[in-house]
CSV table of C-alpha atoms and ligand atoms in Angstrom, one decimal:
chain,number,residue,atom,x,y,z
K,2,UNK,CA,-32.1,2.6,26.0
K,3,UNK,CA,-29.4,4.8,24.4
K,4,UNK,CA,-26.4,4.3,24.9
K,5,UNK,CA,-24.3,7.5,26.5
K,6,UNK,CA,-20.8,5.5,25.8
K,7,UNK,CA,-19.1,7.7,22.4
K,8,UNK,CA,-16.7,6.0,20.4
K,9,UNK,CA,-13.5,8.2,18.6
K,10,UNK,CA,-12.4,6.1,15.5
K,11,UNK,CA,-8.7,5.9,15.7
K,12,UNK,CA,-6.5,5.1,12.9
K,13,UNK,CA,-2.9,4.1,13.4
K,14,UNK,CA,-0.8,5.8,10.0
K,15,UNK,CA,2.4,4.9,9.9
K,16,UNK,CA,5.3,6.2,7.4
K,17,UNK,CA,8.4,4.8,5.8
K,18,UNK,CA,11.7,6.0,6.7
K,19,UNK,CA,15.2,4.6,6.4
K,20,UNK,CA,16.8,2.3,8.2
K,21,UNK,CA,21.1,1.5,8.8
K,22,UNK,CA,21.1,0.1,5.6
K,23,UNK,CA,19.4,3.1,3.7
K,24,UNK,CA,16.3,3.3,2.1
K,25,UNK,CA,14.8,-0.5,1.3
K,26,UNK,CA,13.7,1.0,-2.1
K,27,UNK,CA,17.8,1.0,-3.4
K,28,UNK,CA,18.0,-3.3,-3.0
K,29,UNK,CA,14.9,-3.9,-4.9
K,30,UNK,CA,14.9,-6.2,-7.6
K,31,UNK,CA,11.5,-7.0,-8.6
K,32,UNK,CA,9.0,-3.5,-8.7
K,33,UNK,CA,5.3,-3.6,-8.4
K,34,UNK,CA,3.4,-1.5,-11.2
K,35,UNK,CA,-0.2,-1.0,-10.3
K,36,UNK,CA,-2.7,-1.4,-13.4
K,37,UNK,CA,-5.7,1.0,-13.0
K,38,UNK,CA,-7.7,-0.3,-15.4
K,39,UNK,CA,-7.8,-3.1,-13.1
K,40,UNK,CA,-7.5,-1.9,-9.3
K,41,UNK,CA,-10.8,-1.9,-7.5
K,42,UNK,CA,-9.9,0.3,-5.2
K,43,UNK,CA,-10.2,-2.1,-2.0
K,44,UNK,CA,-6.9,-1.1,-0.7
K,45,UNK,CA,-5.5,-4.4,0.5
K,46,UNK,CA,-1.8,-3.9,-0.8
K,47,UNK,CA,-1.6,-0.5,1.2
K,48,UNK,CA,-3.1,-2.7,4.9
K,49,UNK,CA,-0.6,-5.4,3.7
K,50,UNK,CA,2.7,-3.6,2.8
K,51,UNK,CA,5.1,-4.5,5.3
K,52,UNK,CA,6.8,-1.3,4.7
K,53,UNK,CA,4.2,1.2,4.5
K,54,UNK,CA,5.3,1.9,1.2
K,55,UNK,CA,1.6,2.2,-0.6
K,56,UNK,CA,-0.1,5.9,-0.1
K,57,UNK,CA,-3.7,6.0,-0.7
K,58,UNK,CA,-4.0,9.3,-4.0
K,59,UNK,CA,-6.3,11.7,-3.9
K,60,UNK,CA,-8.5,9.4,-6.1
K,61,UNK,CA,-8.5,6.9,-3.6
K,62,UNK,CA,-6.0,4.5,-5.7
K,63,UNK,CA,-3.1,3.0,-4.0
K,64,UNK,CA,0.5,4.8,-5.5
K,65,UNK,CA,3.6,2.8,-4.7
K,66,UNK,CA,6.3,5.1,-3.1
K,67,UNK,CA,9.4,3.4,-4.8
K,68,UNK,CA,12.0,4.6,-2.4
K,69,UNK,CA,10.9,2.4,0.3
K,70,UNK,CA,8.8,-0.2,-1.7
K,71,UNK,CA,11.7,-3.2,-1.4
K,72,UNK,CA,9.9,-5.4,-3.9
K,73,UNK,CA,8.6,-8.1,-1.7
K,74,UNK,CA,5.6,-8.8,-3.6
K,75,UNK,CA,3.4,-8.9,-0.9
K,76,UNK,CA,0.9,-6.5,-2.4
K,77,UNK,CA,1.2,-8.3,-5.7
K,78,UNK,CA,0.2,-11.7,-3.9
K,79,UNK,CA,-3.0,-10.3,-1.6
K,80,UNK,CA,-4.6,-8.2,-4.8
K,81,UNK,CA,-7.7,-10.0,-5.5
K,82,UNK,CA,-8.0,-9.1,-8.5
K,83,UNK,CA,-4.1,-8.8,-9.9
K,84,UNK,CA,-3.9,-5.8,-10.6
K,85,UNK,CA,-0.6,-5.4,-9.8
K,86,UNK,CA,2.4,-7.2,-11.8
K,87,UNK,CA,6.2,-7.5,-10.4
K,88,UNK,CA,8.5,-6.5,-13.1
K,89,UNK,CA,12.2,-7.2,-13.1
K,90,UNK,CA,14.1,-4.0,-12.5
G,127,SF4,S1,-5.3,-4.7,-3.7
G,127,SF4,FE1,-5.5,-4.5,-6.0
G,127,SF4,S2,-7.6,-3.9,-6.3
G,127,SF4,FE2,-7.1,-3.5,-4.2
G,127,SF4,S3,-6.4,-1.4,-4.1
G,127,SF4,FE3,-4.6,-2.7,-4.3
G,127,SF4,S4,-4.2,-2.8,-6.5
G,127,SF4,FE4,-6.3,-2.0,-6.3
G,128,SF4,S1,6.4,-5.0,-3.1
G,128,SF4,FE1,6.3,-5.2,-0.9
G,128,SF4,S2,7.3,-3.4,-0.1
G,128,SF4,FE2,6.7,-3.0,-2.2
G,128,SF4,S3,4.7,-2.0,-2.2
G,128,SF4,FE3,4.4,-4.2,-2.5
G,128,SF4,S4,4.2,-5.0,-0.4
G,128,SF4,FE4,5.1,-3.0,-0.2
């Protein structure tokens, strides 16, 4: 029998913005650069940033947004295939 039950997809988006202490983006020490070359596109480091700070592009490539990224290294750490590299400011 066919189900009559419909089911909306919902996604929760949510966006950096500043806290008392400014933008997290101005303490940062280390800075995550994305290789493309090597990025699958699987988009782990944007569901693991802590700080929303990874926007998917148009190409569907994850892009860093540095004024909130506060270096944490998270993204760097769940790539599966290191793509991305934390670089001393
Ligand atoms: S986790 Fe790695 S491979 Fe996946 S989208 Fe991010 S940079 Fe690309
Ligand atoms: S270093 Fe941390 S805050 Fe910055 S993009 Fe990666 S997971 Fe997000």
């Amino acid at each position: 029998m066919e189900s009559k039950i419909k089911f909306d997809l919902i996604t929760p988006i949510s966006y950096p913005g500043e806290g008392s202490a400014g933008a997290t983006g101005s303490w940062r020490v280390f800075k995550p650069i994305i290789d493309r070359e090597k990025c699958r596109k699987c988009l782990l480091c944007w569901l693991y940033c802590p700080e929303a700070a990874i926007r998917v592009s148009e190409e569907n490539y994850p892009e860093i947004i540095y004024e909130y990224c506060k270096g944490c290294g998270i993204c760097a750490n769940e790539c599966p295939v290191k793509a991305i590299s934390m670089v001393e400011e």
